[in-house]
PDB file of C-alpha atoms in Angstrom:
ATOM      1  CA  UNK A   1      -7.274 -20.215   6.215  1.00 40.00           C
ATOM      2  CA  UNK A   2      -7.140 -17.370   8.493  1.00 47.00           C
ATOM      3  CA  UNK A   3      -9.535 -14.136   7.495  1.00 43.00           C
ATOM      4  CA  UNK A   4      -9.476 -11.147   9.364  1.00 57.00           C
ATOM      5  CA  UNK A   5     -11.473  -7.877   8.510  1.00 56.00           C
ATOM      6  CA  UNK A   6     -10.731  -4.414   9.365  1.00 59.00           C
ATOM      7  CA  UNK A   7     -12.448  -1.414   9.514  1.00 69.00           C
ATOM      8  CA  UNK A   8     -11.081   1.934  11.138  1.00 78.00           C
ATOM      9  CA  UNK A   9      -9.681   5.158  10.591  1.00 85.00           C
ATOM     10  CA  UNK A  10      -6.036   5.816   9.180  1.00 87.00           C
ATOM     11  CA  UNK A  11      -4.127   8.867   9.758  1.00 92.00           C
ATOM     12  CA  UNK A  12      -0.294   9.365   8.376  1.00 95.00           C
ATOM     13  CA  UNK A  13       2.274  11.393   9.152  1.00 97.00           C
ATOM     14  CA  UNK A  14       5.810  12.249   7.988  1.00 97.00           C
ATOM     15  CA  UNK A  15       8.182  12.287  10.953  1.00 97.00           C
ATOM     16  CA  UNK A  16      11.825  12.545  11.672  1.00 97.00           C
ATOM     17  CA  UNK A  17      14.453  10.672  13.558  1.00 97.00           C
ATOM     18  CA  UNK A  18      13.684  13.780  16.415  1.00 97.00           C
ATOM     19  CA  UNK A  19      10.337  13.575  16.544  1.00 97.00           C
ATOM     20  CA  UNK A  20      10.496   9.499  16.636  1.00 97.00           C
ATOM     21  CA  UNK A  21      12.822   9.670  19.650  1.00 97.00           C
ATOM     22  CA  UNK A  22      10.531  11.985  21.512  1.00 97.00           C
ATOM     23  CA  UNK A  23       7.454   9.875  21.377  1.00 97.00           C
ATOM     24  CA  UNK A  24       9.034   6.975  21.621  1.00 96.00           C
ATOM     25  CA  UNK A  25       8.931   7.216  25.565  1.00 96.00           C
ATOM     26  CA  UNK A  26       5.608   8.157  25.240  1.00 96.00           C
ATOM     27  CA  UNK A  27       4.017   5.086  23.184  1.00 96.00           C
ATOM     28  CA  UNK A  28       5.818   2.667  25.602  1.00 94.00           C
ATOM     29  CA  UNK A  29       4.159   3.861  28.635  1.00 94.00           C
ATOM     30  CA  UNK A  30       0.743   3.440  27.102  1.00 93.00           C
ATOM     31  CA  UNK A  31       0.967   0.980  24.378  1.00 95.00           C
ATOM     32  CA  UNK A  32       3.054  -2.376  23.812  1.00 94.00           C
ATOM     33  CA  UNK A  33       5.592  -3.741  20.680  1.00 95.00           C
ATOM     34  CA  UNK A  34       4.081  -5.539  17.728  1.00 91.00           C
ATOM     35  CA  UNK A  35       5.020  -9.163  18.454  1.00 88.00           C
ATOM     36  CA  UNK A  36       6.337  -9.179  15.081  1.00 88.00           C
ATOM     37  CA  UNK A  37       8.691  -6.777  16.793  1.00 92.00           C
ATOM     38  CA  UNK A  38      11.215  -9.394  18.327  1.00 85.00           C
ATOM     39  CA  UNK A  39      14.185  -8.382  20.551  1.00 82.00           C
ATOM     40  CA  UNK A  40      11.983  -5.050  20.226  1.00 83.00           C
ATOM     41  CA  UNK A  41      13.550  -4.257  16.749  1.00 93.00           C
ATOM     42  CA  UNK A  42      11.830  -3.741  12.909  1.00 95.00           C
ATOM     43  CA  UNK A  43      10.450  -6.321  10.730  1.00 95.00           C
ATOM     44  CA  UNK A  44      10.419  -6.396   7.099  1.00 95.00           C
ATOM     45  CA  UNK A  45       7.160  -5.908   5.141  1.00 96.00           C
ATOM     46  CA  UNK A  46       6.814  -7.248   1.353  1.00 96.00           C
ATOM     47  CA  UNK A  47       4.167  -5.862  -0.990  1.00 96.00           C
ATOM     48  CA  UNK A  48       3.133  -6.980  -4.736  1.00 95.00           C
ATOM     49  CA  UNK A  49       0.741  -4.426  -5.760  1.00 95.00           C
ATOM     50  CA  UNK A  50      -1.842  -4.960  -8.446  1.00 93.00           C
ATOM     51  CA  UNK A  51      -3.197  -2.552 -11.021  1.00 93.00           C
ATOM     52  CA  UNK A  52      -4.757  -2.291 -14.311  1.00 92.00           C
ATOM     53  CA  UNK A  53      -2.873  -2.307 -17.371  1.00 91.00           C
ATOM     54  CA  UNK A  54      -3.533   1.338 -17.349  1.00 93.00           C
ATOM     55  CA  UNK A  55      -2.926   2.080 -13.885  1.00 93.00           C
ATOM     56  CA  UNK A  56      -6.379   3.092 -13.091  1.00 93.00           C
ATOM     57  CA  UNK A  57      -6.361   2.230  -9.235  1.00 92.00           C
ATOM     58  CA  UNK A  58      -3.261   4.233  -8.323  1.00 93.00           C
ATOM     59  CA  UNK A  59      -4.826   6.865 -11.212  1.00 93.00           C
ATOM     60  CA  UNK A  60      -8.028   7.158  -8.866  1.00 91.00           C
ATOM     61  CA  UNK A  61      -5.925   6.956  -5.695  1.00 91.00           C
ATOM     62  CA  UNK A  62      -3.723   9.819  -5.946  1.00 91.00           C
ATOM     63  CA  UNK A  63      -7.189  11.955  -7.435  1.00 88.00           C
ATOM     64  CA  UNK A  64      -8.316  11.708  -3.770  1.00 87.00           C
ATOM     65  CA  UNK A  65     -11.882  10.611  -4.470  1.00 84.00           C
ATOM     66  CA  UNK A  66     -14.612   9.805  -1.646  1.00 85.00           C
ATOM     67  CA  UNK A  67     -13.715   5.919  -2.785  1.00 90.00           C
ATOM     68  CA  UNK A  68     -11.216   4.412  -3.973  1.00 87.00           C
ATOM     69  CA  UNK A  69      -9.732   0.768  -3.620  1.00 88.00           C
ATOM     70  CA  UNK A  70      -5.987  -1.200  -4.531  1.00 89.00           C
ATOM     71  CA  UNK A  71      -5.753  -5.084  -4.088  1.00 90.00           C
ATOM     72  CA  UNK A  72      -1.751  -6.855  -2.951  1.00 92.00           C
ATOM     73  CA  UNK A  73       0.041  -9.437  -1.524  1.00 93.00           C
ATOM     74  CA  UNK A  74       1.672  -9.134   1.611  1.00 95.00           C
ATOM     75  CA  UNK A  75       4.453 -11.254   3.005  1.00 95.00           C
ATOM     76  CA  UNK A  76       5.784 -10.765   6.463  1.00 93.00           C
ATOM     77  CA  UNK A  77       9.483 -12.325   7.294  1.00 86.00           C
ATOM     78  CA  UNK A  78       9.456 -15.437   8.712  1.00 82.00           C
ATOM     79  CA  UNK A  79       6.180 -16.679   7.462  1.00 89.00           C
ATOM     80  CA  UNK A  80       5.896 -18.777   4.540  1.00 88.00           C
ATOM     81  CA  UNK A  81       1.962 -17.699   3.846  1.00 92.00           C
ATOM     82  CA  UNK A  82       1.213 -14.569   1.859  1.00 94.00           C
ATOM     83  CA  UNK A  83      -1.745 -12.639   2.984  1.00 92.00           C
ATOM     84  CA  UNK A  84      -4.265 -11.238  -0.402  1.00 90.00           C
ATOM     85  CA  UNK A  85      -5.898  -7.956   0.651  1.00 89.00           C
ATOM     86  CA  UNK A  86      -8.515  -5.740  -0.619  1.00 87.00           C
ATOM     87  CA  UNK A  87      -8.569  -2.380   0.514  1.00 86.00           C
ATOM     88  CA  UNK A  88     -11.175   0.082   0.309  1.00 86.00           C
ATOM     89  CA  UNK A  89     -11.235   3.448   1.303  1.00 86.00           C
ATOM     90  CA  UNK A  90     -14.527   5.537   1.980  1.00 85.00           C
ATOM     91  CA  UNK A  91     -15.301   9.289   3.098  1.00 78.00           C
ATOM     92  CA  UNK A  92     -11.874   8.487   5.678  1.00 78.00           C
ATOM     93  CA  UNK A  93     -13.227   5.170   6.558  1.00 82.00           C
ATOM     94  CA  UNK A  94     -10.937   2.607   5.646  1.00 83.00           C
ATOM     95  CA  UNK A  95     -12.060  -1.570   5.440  1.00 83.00           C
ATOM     96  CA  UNK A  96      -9.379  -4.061   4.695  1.00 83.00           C
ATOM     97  CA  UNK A  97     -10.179  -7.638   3.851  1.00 84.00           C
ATOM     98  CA  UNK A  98      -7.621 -10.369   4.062  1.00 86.00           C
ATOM     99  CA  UNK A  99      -7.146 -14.144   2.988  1.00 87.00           C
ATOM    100  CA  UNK A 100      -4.284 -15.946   4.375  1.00 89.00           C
ATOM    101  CA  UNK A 101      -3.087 -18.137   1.762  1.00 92.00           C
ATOM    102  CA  UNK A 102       0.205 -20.531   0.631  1.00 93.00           C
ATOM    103  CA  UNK A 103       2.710 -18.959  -1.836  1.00 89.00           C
ATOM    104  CA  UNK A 104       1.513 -21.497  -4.550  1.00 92.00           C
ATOM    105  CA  UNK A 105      -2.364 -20.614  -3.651  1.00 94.00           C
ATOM    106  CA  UNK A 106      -1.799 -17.266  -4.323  1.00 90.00           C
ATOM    107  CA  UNK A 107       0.234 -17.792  -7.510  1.00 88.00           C
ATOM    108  CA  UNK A 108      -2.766 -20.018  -8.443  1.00 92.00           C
ATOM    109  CA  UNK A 109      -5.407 -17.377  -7.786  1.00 91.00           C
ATOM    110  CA  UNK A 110      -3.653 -14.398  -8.933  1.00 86.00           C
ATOM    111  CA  UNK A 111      -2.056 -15.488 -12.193  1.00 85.00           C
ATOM    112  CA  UNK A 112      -3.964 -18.253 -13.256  1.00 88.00           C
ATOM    113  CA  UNK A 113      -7.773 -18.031 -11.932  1.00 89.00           C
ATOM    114  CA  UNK A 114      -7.517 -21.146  -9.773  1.00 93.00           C
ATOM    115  CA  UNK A 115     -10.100 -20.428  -6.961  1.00 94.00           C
ATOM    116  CA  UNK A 116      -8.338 -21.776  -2.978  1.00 93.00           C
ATOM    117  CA  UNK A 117     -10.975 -24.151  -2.192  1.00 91.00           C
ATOM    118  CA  UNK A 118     -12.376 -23.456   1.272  1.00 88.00           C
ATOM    119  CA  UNK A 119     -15.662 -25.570   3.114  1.00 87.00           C
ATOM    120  CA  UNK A 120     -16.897 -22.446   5.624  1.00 83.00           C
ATOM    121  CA  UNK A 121     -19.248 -20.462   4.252  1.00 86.00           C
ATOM    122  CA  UNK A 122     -17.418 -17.232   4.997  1.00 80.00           C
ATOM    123  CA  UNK A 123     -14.680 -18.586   3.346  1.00 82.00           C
ATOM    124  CA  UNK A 124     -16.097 -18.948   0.302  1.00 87.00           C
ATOM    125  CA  UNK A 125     -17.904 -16.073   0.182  1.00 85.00           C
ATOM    126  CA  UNK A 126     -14.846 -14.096   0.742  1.00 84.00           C
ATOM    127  CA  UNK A 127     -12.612 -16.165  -2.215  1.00 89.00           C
ATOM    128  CA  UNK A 128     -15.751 -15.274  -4.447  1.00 91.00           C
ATOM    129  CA  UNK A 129     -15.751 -11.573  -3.577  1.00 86.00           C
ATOM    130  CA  UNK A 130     -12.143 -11.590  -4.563  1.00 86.00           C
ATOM    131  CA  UNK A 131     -12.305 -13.423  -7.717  1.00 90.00           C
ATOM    132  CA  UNK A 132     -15.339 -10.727  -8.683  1.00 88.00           C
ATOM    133  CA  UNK A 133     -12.958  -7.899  -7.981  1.00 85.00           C
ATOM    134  CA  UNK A 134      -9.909 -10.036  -9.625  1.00 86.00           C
ATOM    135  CA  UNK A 135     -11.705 -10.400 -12.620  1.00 87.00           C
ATOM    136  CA  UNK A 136     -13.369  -6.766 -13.021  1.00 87.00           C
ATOM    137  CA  UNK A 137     -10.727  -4.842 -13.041  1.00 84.00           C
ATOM    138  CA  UNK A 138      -8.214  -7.831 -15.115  1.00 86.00           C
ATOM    139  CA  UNK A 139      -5.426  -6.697 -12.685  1.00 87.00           C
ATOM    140  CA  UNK A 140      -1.593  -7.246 -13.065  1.00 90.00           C
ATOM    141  CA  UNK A 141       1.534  -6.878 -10.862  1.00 92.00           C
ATOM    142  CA  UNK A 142       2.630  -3.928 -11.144  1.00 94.00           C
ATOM    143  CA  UNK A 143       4.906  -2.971  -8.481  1.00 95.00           C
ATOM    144  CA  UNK A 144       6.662  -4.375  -5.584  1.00 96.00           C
ATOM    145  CA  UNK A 145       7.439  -2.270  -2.224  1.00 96.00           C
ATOM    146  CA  UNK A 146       9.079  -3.354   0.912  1.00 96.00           C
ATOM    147  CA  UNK A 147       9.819  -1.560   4.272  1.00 96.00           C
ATOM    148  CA  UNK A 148      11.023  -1.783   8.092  1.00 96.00           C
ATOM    149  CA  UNK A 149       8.538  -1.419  10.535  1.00 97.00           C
ATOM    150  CA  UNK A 150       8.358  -0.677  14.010  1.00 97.00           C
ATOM    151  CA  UNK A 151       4.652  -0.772  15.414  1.00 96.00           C
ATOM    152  CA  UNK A 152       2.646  -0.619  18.743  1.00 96.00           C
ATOM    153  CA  UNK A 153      -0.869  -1.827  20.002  1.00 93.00           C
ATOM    154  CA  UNK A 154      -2.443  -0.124  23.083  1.00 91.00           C
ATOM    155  CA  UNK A 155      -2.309  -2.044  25.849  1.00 84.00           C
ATOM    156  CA  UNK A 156      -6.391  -1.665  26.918  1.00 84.00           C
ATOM    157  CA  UNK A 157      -7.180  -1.230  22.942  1.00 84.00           C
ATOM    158  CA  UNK A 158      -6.122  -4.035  20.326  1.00 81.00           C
ATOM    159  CA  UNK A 159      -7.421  -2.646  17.787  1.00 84.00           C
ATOM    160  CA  UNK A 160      -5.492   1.160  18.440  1.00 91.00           C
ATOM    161  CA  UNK A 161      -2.386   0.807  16.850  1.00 94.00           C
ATOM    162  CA  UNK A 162       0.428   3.219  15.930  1.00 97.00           C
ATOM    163  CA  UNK A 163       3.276   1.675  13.522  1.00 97.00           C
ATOM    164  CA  UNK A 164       6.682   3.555  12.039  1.00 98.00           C
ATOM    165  CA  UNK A 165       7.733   2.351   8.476  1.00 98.00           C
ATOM    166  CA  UNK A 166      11.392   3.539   7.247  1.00 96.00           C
ATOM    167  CA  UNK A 167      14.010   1.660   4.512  1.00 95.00           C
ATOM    168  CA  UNK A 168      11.064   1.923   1.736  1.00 96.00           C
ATOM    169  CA  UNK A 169      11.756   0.993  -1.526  1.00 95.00           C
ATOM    170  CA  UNK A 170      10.609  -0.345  -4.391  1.00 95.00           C
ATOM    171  CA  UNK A 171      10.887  -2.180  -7.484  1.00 94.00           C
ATOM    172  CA  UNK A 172       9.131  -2.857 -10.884  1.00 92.00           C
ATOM    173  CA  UNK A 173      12.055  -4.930 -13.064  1.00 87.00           C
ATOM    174  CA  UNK A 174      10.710  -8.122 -11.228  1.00 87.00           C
ATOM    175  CA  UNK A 175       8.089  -9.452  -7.913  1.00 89.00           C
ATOM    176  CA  UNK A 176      10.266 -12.275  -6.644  1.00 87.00           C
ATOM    177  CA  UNK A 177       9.773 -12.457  -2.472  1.00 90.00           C
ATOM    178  CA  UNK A 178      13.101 -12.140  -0.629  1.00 88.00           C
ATOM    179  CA  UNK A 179      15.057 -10.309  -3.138  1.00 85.00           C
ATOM    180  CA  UNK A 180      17.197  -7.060  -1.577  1.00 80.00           C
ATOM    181  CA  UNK A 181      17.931  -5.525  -5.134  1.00 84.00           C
ATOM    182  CA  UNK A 182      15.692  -2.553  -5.166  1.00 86.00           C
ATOM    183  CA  UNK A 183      15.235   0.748  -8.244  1.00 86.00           C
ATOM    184  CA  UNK A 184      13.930   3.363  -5.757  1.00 90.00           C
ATOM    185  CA  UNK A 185      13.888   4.642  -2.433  1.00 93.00           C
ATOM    186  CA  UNK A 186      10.802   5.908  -1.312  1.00 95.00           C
ATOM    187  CA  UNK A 187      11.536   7.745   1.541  1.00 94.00           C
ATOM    188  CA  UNK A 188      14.437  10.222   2.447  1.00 92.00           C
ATOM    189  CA  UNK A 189      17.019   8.326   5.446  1.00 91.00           C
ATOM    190  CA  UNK A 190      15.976   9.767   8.401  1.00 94.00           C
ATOM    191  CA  UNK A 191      12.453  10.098   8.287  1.00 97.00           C
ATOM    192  CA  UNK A 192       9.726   7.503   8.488  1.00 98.00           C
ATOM    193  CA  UNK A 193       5.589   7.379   7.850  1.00 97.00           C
ATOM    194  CA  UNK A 194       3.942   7.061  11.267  1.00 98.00           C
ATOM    195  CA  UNK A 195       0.574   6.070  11.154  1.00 96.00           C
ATOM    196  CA  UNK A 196      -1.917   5.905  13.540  1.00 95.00           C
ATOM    197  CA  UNK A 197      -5.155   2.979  13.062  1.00 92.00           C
ATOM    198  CA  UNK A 198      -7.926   3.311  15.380  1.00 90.00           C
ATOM    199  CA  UNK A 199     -11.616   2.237  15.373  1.00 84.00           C
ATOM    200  CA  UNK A 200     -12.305   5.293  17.988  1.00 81.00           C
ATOM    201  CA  UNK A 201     -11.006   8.654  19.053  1.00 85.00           C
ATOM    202  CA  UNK A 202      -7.253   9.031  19.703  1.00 89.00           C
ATOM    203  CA  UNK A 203      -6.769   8.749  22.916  1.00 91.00           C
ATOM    204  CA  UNK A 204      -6.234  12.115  24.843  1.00 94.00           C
ATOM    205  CA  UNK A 205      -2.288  11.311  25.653  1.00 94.00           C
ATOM    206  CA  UNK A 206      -1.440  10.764  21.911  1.00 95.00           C
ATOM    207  CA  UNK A 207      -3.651  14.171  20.952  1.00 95.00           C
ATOM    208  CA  UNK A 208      -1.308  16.032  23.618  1.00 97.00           C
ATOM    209  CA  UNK A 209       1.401  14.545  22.514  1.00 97.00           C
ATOM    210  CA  UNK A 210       1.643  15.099  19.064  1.00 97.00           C
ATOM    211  CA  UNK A 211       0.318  18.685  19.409  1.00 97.00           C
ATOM    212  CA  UNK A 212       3.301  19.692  21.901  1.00 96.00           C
ATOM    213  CA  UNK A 213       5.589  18.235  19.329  1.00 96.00           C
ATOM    214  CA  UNK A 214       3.799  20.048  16.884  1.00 96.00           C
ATOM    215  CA  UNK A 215       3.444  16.813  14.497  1.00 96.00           C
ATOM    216  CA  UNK A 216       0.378  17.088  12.168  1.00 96.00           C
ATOM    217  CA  UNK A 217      -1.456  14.897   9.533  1.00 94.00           C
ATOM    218  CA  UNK A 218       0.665  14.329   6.265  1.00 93.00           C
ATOM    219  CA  UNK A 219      -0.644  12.583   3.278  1.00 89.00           C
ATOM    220  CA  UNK A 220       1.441   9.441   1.823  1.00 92.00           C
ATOM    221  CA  UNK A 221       0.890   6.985  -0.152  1.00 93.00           C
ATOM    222  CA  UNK A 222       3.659   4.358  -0.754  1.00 95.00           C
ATOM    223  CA  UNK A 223       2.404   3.224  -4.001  1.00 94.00           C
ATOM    224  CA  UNK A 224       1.424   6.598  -4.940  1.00 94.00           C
ATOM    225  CA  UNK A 225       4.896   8.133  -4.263  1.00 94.00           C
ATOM    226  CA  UNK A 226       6.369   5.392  -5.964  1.00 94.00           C
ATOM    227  CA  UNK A 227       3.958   5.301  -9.252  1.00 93.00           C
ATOM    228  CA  UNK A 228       4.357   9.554  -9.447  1.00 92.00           C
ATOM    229  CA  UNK A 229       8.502   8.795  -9.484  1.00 88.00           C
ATOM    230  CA  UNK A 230       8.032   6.630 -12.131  1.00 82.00           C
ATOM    231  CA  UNK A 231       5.739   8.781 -14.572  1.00 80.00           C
ATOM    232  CA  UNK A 232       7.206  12.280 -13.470  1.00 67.00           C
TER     233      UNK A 232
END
């Protein structure tokens, strides 16, 4: 089972097809394509978002409190694993902890309590730190959102990454993975969230950059925009 932890800043922004097209020259002379990114073109992003049965995480989320937290599954086309994440955000600071796991593990875990059995330590102290925050909060799927994504790394800095998301939309009538029948659309056509992920500073090209193209820091939130649609 793969884990992987992150830690780093997040900043999003609200951009057009314009201002995509003008920094697009830009990011490829500093950074590199996801390899997800084959033929250098989008891939899809599933979601399965979890709440309580009365929607206290998104609730909290959308207050804008110093911390606040939301647990999914991800599924990324082409792989048949499903990644479980807990994310945690904290004074800006946001830490992300993943377990790669089969479809029928996370079914298992999910829906019916049944622990992935793992031998490294860090594995298992990671499954148990997921069932505590399972069972806390009793969560339940609530909401399914999928997107297109185009994203970059920097090419001296891994961990500096800058991704585009567009096509969002969601769904709450069922979670099946794979299904292209969708209730809303997220995002206007035409636009996409751009968000930047660093552990450090932004470098001093991007800073110039998006201040000559006068692009600033927009809040979004794709389960919040999609939970304050459905209880308008």
């Amino acid at each position: 089972m793969a884990i992987t932890t992150f830690r780093r800043v997040e900043k999003k922004y609200v951009v057009t097809e314009e201002d995509k097209q003008k920094l697009l020259p830009i990011l490829r002379e500093h950074m590199a394509l996801d390899p997800y990114c084959l033929n250098e073109e989008t891939y899809h992003i599933q979601n399965l978002y979890f709440d309580t049965a009365h929607n206290s995480l998104i609730v909290k989320s959308i207050a804008k409190p110093l911390f606040k937290e939301k647990v999914r599954l991800r599924k990324y086309d082409g792989e048949d694993f499903i990644y479980l994440e807990i994310k945690k955000k904290v004074v800006g600071v946001v830490g992300k902890r993943r377990i790669r796991l089969s479809q029928q593990e996370g079914d298992d875990f999910i829906f019916r309590g049944i622990k992935p059995i793992r031998e490294a330590p860090l594995d298992i102290q990671l499954v148990e730190e997921m069932s505590y925050f399972l069972s806390l909060y009793r969560i339940e799927p609530k909401v399914y959102i999928c997107y297109d994504r185009l994203g970059f790394f920097d090419k001296d800095d891994p961990e500096f990454r800058l991704t585009f998301d567009s096509n969002i939309h969601s769904r709450r009538n069922h979670f099946e993975w794979d299904k292209d029948d969708y209730e809303n659309n997220l995002l206007p056509k035409g636009y996409y969230v751009m968000e930047i992920k660093s552990v450090k500073n932004l470098p001093l090209w991007l800073v110039q950059a998006l201040s000559h193209l006068k692009i600033y820091p927009q809040s979004y939130s794709k389960y919040g925009t999609e939970y304050q649609i459905n209880h308008r």
